[in-house]
GROMACS .gro file of C-alpha atoms in nm:
model
   72
    1UNK     CA    1  -0.120   0.494   3.141
    2UNK     CA    2   0.216   0.609   3.010
    3UNK     CA    3   0.255   0.290   2.805
    4UNK     CA    4  -0.091   0.329   2.650
    5UNK     CA    5  -0.017   0.688   2.550
    6UNK     CA    6   0.314   0.585   2.395
    7UNK     CA    7   0.150   0.304   2.198
    8UNK     CA    8  -0.123   0.539   2.077
    9UNK     CA    9   0.130   0.796   1.954
   10UNK     CA   10   0.334   0.523   1.786
   11UNK     CA   11   0.025   0.388   1.608
   12UNK     CA   12  -0.066   0.735   1.479
   13UNK     CA   13   0.285   0.802   1.352
   14UNK     CA   14   0.297   0.472   1.161
   15UNK     CA   15  -0.030   0.551   0.981
   16UNK     CA   16   0.084   0.901   0.887
   17UNK     CA   17   0.367   0.763   0.673
   18UNK     CA   18   0.156   0.516   0.475
   19UNK     CA   19   0.140   0.571   0.100
   20UNK     CA   20  -0.153   0.503  -0.132
   21UNK     CA   21  -0.043   0.316  -0.443
   22UNK     CA   22  -0.286   0.301  -0.735
   23UNK     CA   23  -0.307   0.017  -0.987
   24UNK     CA   24  -0.480   0.068  -1.321
   25UNK     CA   25  -0.390  -0.137  -1.632
   26UNK     CA   26  -0.537   0.138  -1.851
   27UNK     CA   27  -0.255   0.379  -1.765
   28UNK     CA   28  -0.012   0.430  -2.050
   29UNK     CA   29   0.271   0.391  -1.797
   30UNK     CA   30   0.315   0.396  -1.423
   31UNK     CA   31   0.559   0.619  -1.239
   32UNK     CA   32   0.703   0.342  -1.018
   33UNK     CA   33   0.616   0.530  -0.702
   34UNK     CA   34   0.240   0.568  -0.667
   35UNK     CA   35   0.097   0.470  -1.009
   36UNK     CA   36   0.127   0.116  -1.144
   37UNK     CA   37  -0.011  -0.083  -1.435
   38UNK     CA   38  -0.004  -0.416  -1.248
   39UNK     CA   39  -0.054  -0.541  -0.894
   40UNK     CA   40   0.284  -0.716  -0.869
   41UNK     CA   41   0.476  -0.390  -0.924
   42UNK     CA   42   0.268  -0.210  -0.663
   43UNK     CA   43   0.334  -0.484  -0.405
   44UNK     CA   44   0.706  -0.477  -0.481
   45UNK     CA   45   0.724  -0.099  -0.429
   46UNK     CA   46   0.505  -0.098  -0.118
   47UNK     CA   47   0.625  -0.106   0.241
   48UNK     CA   48   0.445  -0.215   0.557
   49UNK     CA   49   0.137  -0.004   0.619
   50UNK     CA   50   0.084   0.110   0.259
   51UNK     CA   51  -0.251   0.081   0.085
   52UNK     CA   52  -0.286  -0.056  -0.269
   53UNK     CA   53  -0.597   0.062  -0.449
   54UNK     CA   54  -0.682  -0.157  -0.747
   55UNK     CA   55  -0.903  -0.029  -1.030
   56UNK     CA   56  -1.183  -0.258  -1.137
   57UNK     CA   57  -1.052  -0.470  -1.425
   58UNK     CA   58  -0.929  -0.819  -1.511
   59UNK     CA   59  -0.569  -0.880  -1.406
   60UNK     CA   60  -0.362  -1.169  -1.541
   61UNK     CA   61  -0.082  -1.191  -1.287
   62UNK     CA   62   0.140  -1.472  -1.170
   63UNK     CA   63   0.078  -1.602  -0.819
   64UNK     CA   64   0.102  -1.310  -0.576
   65UNK     CA   65   0.318  -1.349  -0.268
   66UNK     CA   66   0.263  -1.079  -0.009
   67UNK     CA   67   0.513  -1.076   0.275
   68UNK     CA   68   0.420  -0.729   0.400
   69UNK     CA   69   0.141  -0.577   0.604
   70UNK     CA   70  -0.067  -0.403   0.333
   71UNK     CA   71  -0.423  -0.298   0.272
   72UNK     CA   72  -0.548  -0.404  -0.071
   0.00000   0.00000   0.00000
């Protein structure tokens, strides 16, 4: 029971530090932290557990390599 409680607390703490990163090519400029004009920049800035929210649009990006645990 003690192990389950510890795992539950650990899972909650990991989620509480996740950051939402927004991608929208219509922005005049991103801020490099949470606002981006392309998907590649958002992936580069993201860390495990972050969520990348992509605005509906057509994106012309090079092949994307994702070596992190992200929600897109």
